[in-house]
mmCIF file of C-alpha atoms and ligand atoms in Angstrom:
data_model
loop_
_atom_site.group_PDB
_atom_site.id
_atom_site.type_symbol
_atom_site.label_atom_id
_atom_site.label_comp_id
_atom_site.label_asym_id
_atom_site.label_seq_id
_atom_site.Cartn_x
_atom_site.Cartn_y
_atom_site.Cartn_z
ATOM 1 C CA MET B 1289 27.235 22.422 18.998
ATOM 2 C CA ALA B 1290 29.452 23.633 16.158
ATOM 3 C CA SER B 1291 30.135 27.274 15.871
ATOM 4 C CA GLU B 1292 28.087 29.387 13.403
ATOM 5 C CA ALA B 1293 31.227 29.815 11.254
ATOM 6 C CA ALA B 1294 31.770 26.068 11.174
ATOM 7 C CA LEU B 1295 28.144 25.443 10.220
ATOM 8 C CA ARG B 1296 28.389 27.883 7.322
ATOM 9 C CA GLU B 1297 31.337 25.901 5.977
ATOM 10 C CA VAL B 1298 29.377 22.632 6.383
ATOM 11 C CA ILE B 1299 26.359 23.883 4.523
ATOM 12 C CA CYS B 1300 28.677 25.116 1.589
ATOM 13 C CA GLU B 1301 30.404 21.687 1.503
ATOM 14 C CA ILE B 1302 27.281 19.760 1.548
ATOM 15 C CA GLY B 1303 25.761 22.000 -1.072
ATOM 16 C CA ARG B 1304 28.816 21.307 -3.373
ATOM 17 C CA ARG B 1305 28.232 17.525 -2.856
ATOM 18 C CA MET B 1306 24.519 17.753 -3.541
ATOM 19 C CA TYR B 1307 25.282 19.618 -6.782
ATOM 20 C CA ALA B 1308 28.138 17.313 -7.806
ATOM 21 C CA ARG B 1309 25.923 14.179 -7.205
ATOM 22 C CA ASN B 1310 23.085 15.593 -9.268
ATOM 23 C CA LEU B 1311 20.761 15.747 -6.339
ATOM 24 C CA VAL B 1312 19.939 19.337 -7.302
ATOM 25 C CA ALA B 1313 20.249 21.312 -10.494
ATOM 26 C CA ALA B 1314 20.482 25.021 -11.239
ATOM 27 C CA THR B 1315 19.393 26.794 -8.073
ATOM 28 C CA ASP B 1316 17.189 23.956 -6.737
ATOM 29 C CA GLY B 1317 17.201 22.675 -3.142
ATOM 30 C CA ASN B 1318 17.935 24.372 0.321
ATOM 31 C CA LEU B 1319 19.566 23.530 3.486
ATOM 32 C CA SER B 1320 19.062 24.916 7.019
ATOM 33 C CA VAL B 1321 20.333 24.342 10.620
ATOM 34 C CA ARG B 1322 19.017 25.416 13.945
ATOM 35 C CA LEU B 1323 21.357 27.928 15.532
ATOM 36 C CA GLY B 1324 19.271 28.510 18.685
ATOM 37 C CA ALA B 1325 15.862 29.498 19.809
ATOM 38 C CA ASP B 1326 14.160 31.234 16.809
ATOM 39 C CA ARG B 1327 17.382 31.441 14.763
ATOM 40 C CA PHE B 1328 18.047 29.371 11.642
ATOM 41 C CA LEU B 1329 20.965 29.465 9.356
ATOM 42 C CA CYS B 1330 19.788 28.722 5.767
ATOM 43 C CA THR B 1331 20.731 28.869 2.074
ATOM 44 C CA PRO B 1332 19.418 31.988 0.255
ATOM 45 C CA SER B 1333 17.055 31.745 -2.681
ATOM 46 C CA GLY B 1334 18.202 31.845 -6.289
ATOM 47 C CA VAL B 1335 21.851 30.557 -5.597
ATOM 48 C CA SER B 1336 23.332 27.333 -6.964
ATOM 49 C CA LYS B 1337 24.133 24.936 -4.091
ATOM 50 C CA GLY B 1338 27.295 24.055 -5.892
ATOM 51 C CA PHE B 1339 28.784 27.468 -5.654
ATOM 52 C CA MET B 1340 27.888 29.086 -2.324
ATOM 53 C CA LYS B 1341 30.251 30.901 -0.073
ATOM 54 C CA PRO B 1342 29.815 31.042 3.715
ATOM 55 C CA GLY B 1343 28.914 34.743 3.534
ATOM 56 C CA ASP B 1344 26.062 33.984 1.157
ATOM 57 C CA LEU B 1345 23.962 32.383 3.805
ATOM 58 C CA VAL B 1346 21.147 34.069 5.641
ATOM 59 C CA ILE B 1347 19.797 33.802 9.117
ATOM 60 C CA ALA B 1348 15.932 33.662 9.588
ATOM 61 C CA ASN B 1349 13.625 33.624 12.508
ATOM 62 C CA GLY B 1350 10.770 31.187 13.294
ATOM 63 C CA HIS B 1351 8.458 33.258 11.180
ATOM 64 C CA GLY B 1352 10.570 32.855 8.033
ATOM 65 C CA GLU B 1353 11.761 36.432 8.202
ATOM 66 C CA LYS B 1354 15.408 37.345 7.507
ATOM 67 C CA ILE B 1355 17.297 38.767 10.477
ATOM 68 C CA GLU B 1356 20.810 38.632 9.037
ATOM 69 C CA GLY B 1357 22.453 38.455 5.595
ATOM 70 C CA THR B 1358 22.160 40.068 2.133
ATOM 71 C CA GLY B 1359 20.291 37.358 0.234
ATOM 72 C CA LYS B 1360 16.506 36.471 0.361
ATOM 73 C CA VAL B 1361 15.248 33.635 2.564
ATOM 74 C CA THR B 1362 14.207 30.822 0.295
ATOM 75 C CA SER B 1363 10.492 30.490 -0.292
ATOM 76 C CA GLU B 1364 10.825 26.789 0.706
ATOM 77 C CA PHE B 1365 12.006 27.711 4.187
ATOM 78 C CA PHE B 1366 8.443 27.396 5.397
ATOM 79 C CA THR B 1367 8.695 23.629 4.682
ATOM 80 C CA HIS B 1368 11.834 23.552 6.890
ATOM 81 C CA LEU B 1369 10.085 25.424 9.594
ATOM 82 C CA ALA B 1370 7.312 22.946 9.616
ATOM 83 C CA ALA B 1371 9.854 20.192 10.320
ATOM 84 C CA TYR B 1372 11.440 22.260 13.140
ATOM 85 C CA GLU B 1373 7.998 22.975 14.726
ATOM 86 C CA GLU B 1374 6.948 19.455 14.609
ATOM 87 C CA ARG B 1375 10.218 17.947 15.773
ATOM 88 C CA PRO B 1376 12.130 19.696 18.573
ATOM 89 C CA ASP B 1377 14.744 16.961 18.125
ATOM 90 C CA VAL B 1378 15.539 18.037 14.514
ATOM 91 C CA GLN B 1379 18.648 20.247 14.184
ATOM 92 C CA ALA B 1380 18.921 20.357 10.382
ATOM 93 C CA VAL B 1381 16.760 19.996 7.203
ATOM 94 C CA VAL B 1382 17.863 19.302 3.699
ATOM 95 C CA HIS B 1383 15.587 19.702 0.620
ATOM 96 C CA ALA B 1384 16.729 18.465 -2.734
ATOM 97 C CA HIS B 1385 15.301 17.319 -6.100
ATOM 98 C CA PRO B 1386 16.887 13.790 -6.392
ATOM 99 C CA PRO B 1387 15.846 12.632 -9.943
ATOM 100 C CA HIS B 1388 15.460 8.904 -9.352
ATOM 101 C CA ALA B 1389 13.352 9.415 -6.167
ATOM 102 C CA VAL B 1390 11.204 11.971 -7.946
ATOM 103 C CA ALA B 1391 10.732 9.584 -10.837
ATOM 104 C CA PHE B 1392 9.291 7.075 -8.404
ATOM 105 C CA THR B 1393 6.674 9.638 -7.381
ATOM 106 C CA LEU B 1394 5.907 10.357 -11.037
ATOM 107 C CA ALA B 1395 5.162 6.788 -11.590
ATOM 108 C CA GLY B 1396 3.007 6.643 -8.467
ATOM 109 C CA LEU B 1397 5.423 4.097 -6.796
ATOM 110 C CA SER B 1398 5.751 4.218 -2.936
ATOM 111 C CA LEU B 1399 9.054 3.838 -1.088
ATOM 112 C CA VAL B 1400 7.169 2.631 1.969
ATOM 113 C CA GLU B 1401 7.410 -0.928 0.898
ATOM 114 C CA PRO B 1402 10.392 -2.589 2.709
ATOM 115 C CA VAL B 1403 12.600 -3.879 -0.006
ATOM 116 C CA LEU B 1404 16.248 -2.789 0.775
ATOM 117 C CA PRO B 1405 17.478 -3.719 4.168
ATOM 118 C CA GLU B 1406 19.755 -0.643 4.374
ATOM 119 C CA VAL B 1407 16.748 1.694 3.957
ATOM 120 C CA VAL B 1408 14.547 -0.326 6.372
ATOM 121 C CA TYR B 1409 17.357 -0.225 8.946
ATOM 122 C CA ALA B 1410 18.000 3.545 8.766
ATOM 123 C CA LEU B 1411 14.648 5.008 7.770
ATOM 124 C CA GLY B 1412 11.918 2.385 7.972
ATOM 125 C CA GLY B 1413 10.020 3.518 4.882
ATOM 126 C CA VAL B 1414 9.950 6.746 2.925
ATOM 127 C CA PRO B 1415 6.424 8.011 2.532
ATOM 128 C CA THR B 1416 5.217 10.416 -0.032
ATOM 129 C CA ALA B 1417 3.511 13.714 1.006
ATOM 130 C CA PRO B 1418 0.354 15.076 -0.680
ATOM 131 C CA TYR B 1419 1.095 17.299 -3.634
ATOM 132 C CA ALA B 1420 1.799 21.038 -2.859
ATOM 133 C CA THR B 1421 2.876 23.760 -5.244
ATOM 134 C CA PRO B 1422 6.715 24.149 -4.848
ATOM 135 C CA GLY B 1423 7.823 27.371 -3.300
ATOM 136 C CA THR B 1424 4.539 28.057 -1.598
ATOM 137 C CA ARG B 1425 3.496 27.737 2.063
ATOM 138 C CA ASP B 1426 1.403 24.791 1.128
ATOM 139 C CA GLY B 1427 4.668 22.763 1.224
ATOM 140 C CA ALA B 1428 4.702 23.153 5.070
ATOM 141 C CA ASP B 1429 1.231 21.739 5.577
ATOM 142 C CA ALA B 1430 1.974 19.001 3.161
ATOM 143 C CA ILE B 1431 4.785 17.505 5.219
ATOM 144 C CA ARG B 1432 3.640 18.344 8.750
ATOM 145 C CA ALA B 1433 1.752 15.070 9.672
ATOM 146 C CA LEU B 1434 4.382 12.790 8.069
ATOM 147 C CA ILE B 1435 7.466 14.485 9.468
ATOM 148 C CA ARG B 1436 6.298 13.711 12.964
ATOM 149 C CA GLU B 1437 6.627 10.088 12.089
ATOM 150 C CA CYS B 1438 9.769 9.858 10.044
ATOM 151 C CA ASP B 1439 13.012 11.518 8.993
ATOM 152 C CA ALA B 1440 12.542 11.417 5.267
ATOM 153 C CA VAL B 1441 9.581 12.406 3.018
ATOM 154 C CA LEU B 1442 9.117 12.450 -0.679
ATOM 155 C CA LEU B 1443 7.383 15.483 -2.314
ATOM 156 C CA PRO B 1444 5.538 14.185 -5.337
ATOM 157 C CA ARG B 1445 6.685 15.610 -8.787
ATOM 158 C CA HIS B 1446 9.164 17.759 -6.809
ATOM 159 C CA GLY B 1447 11.768 16.433 -4.426
ATOM 160 C CA SER B 1448 12.663 15.188 -0.903
ATOM 161 C CA VAL B 1449 12.870 16.531 2.645
ATOM 162 C CA THR B 1450 15.257 14.847 5.062
ATOM 163 C CA VAL B 1451 15.795 15.911 8.668
ATOM 164 C CA GLY B 1452 18.528 14.867 11.147
ATOM 165 C CA ARG B 1453 20.394 15.593 14.392
ATOM 166 C CA ASP B 1454 22.865 17.589 12.370
ATOM 167 C CA LEU B 1455 23.484 18.636 8.681
ATOM 168 C CA MET B 1456 25.475 15.595 7.690
ATOM 169 C CA ASP B 1457 22.814 13.291 9.157
ATOM 170 C CA ALA B 1458 20.130 14.895 7.178
ATOM 171 C CA TYR B 1459 22.319 14.946 3.971
ATOM 172 C CA LEU B 1460 23.246 11.231 4.229
ATOM 173 C CA LYS B 1461 19.601 10.311 4.422
ATOM 174 C CA LEU B 1462 19.036 12.099 1.114
ATOM 175 C CA GLU B 1463 22.016 10.240 -0.545
ATOM 176 C CA LYS B 1464 20.551 6.965 0.809
ATOM 177 C CA ILE B 1465 17.166 7.621 -0.720
ATOM 178 C CA GLU B 1466 18.509 8.444 -4.178
ATOM 179 C CA HIS B 1467 20.870 5.553 -4.132
ATOM 180 C CA ALA B 1468 18.047 3.187 -3.011
ATOM 181 C CA CYS B 1469 15.878 4.502 -5.900
ATOM 182 C CA GLN B 1470 18.661 3.897 -8.481
ATOM 183 C CA THR B 1471 19.015 0.295 -7.169
ATOM 184 C CA LEU B 1472 15.210 -0.253 -7.133
ATOM 185 C CA LEU B 1473 14.947 1.127 -10.601
ATOM 186 C CA LEU B 1474 17.568 -1.436 -11.777
ATOM 187 C CA GLY B 1475 15.824 -4.250 -9.902
ATOM 188 C CA ARG B 1476 12.523 -3.351 -11.497
ATOM 189 C CA MET B 1477 14.016 -3.295 -14.940
ATOM 190 C CA LEU B 1478 15.375 -6.832 -14.420
ATOM 191 C CA GLY B 1479 12.416 -8.285 -12.685
ATOM 192 C CA GLU B 1480 10.241 -8.041 -9.617
ATOM 193 C CA THR B 1481 11.411 -6.344 -6.292
ATOM 194 C CA ALA B 1482 9.653 -8.387 -3.628
ATOM 195 C CA PRO B 1483 9.367 -6.867 -0.146
ATOM 196 C CA LEU B 1484 10.915 -8.265 3.013
ATOM 197 C CA ASP B 1485 8.461 -10.018 5.323
ATOM 198 C CA ARG B 1486 7.392 -8.568 8.612
ATOM 199 C CA ALA B 1487 9.807 -10.716 10.674
ATOM 200 C CA LYS B 1488 12.840 -9.501 8.725
ATOM 201 C CA VAL B 1489 11.710 -5.872 9.037
ATOM 202 C CA LYS B 1490 11.359 -6.137 12.733
ATOM 203 C CA LYS B 1491 14.828 -7.665 12.957
ATOM 204 C CA LEU B 1492 16.293 -4.767 10.911
ATOM 205 C CA HIS B 1493 14.647 -2.164 13.104
ATOM 206 C CA ALA B 1494 15.924 -3.831 16.184
ATOM 207 C CA LEU B 1495 19.387 -4.044 14.751
ATOM 208 C CA GLY B 1496 19.322 -0.327 13.900
ATOM 209 C CA ARG B 1497 18.404 0.609 17.454
ATOM 210 C CA ASN B 1498 21.277 -1.561 18.716
ATOM 211 C CA TYR B 1499 23.680 0.152 16.422
ATOM 212 C CA GLY B 1500 22.572 3.713 17.339
ATOM 213 C CA VAL B 1501 20.070 4.686 14.654
ATOM 214 C CA THR B 1502 18.361 7.518 16.458
ATOM 215 C CA GLY B 1503 15.915 8.767 13.742
ATOM 216 C CA ARG B 1504 12.204 7.934 13.521
ATOM 217 C CA LEU B 1505 11.530 4.837 11.426
ATOM 218 C CA TYR B 1506 8.468 5.112 9.249
ATOM 219 C CA GLU B 1507 6.157 2.121 9.230
ATOM 220 C CA GLU B 1508 2.999 1.858 7.146
ATOM 221 C CA ARG B 1509 -0.118 1.846 9.263
ATOM 222 C CA GLY B 1510 -1.992 -1.509 9.030
ATOM 223 C CA PRO B 1511 -5.702 -1.489 8.061
HETATM 224 ZN ZN1 ZN J 1478 12.209 22.311 -4.209
#
């Protein structure tokens, strides 16, 4: 496990990339990483993710209370806690507001349908959680059931939550979702985006396991 100092640097670097890639705007989004039992390093509220310094980060406990740092714990940390509570394997959580992915939720379009092999391979599908008012504890309950089954969830009209074995793993899932939505949007503008059939999906899932994909692949439940 990386040192706390190293993790602080990683959060700041990923925050800069999220901001530069338009995955967050203004003070949107938040990141956290498990430091140990009942200790989580997380981004403070009200700070741009593009301009954080390692000393800006705060340490919270499993009740969402600050135990170290000068800033305030983000109100969305309860959503992160839901992921940590449901998934002992999860070491890091990234929440962002990726515009193309959010646009899909505005239009009522699901990302569960298997269209792009890269997404099927790494994530399965990306389900959309029930709506919750951003910044409230409702966000935790909204993702709880889904995050048990997958590593990436869309929050309708709001953003995304991705989890992983480390910060980079959770961040790369976010990048993948937004890139996929940009591609799907172009495909939809040009014509239809037909889903892959069941056999091709199964082959991609098996391939992912062979090549070390460790996350949970989401599959739509049949009738
Ligand atoms: Zn948000």
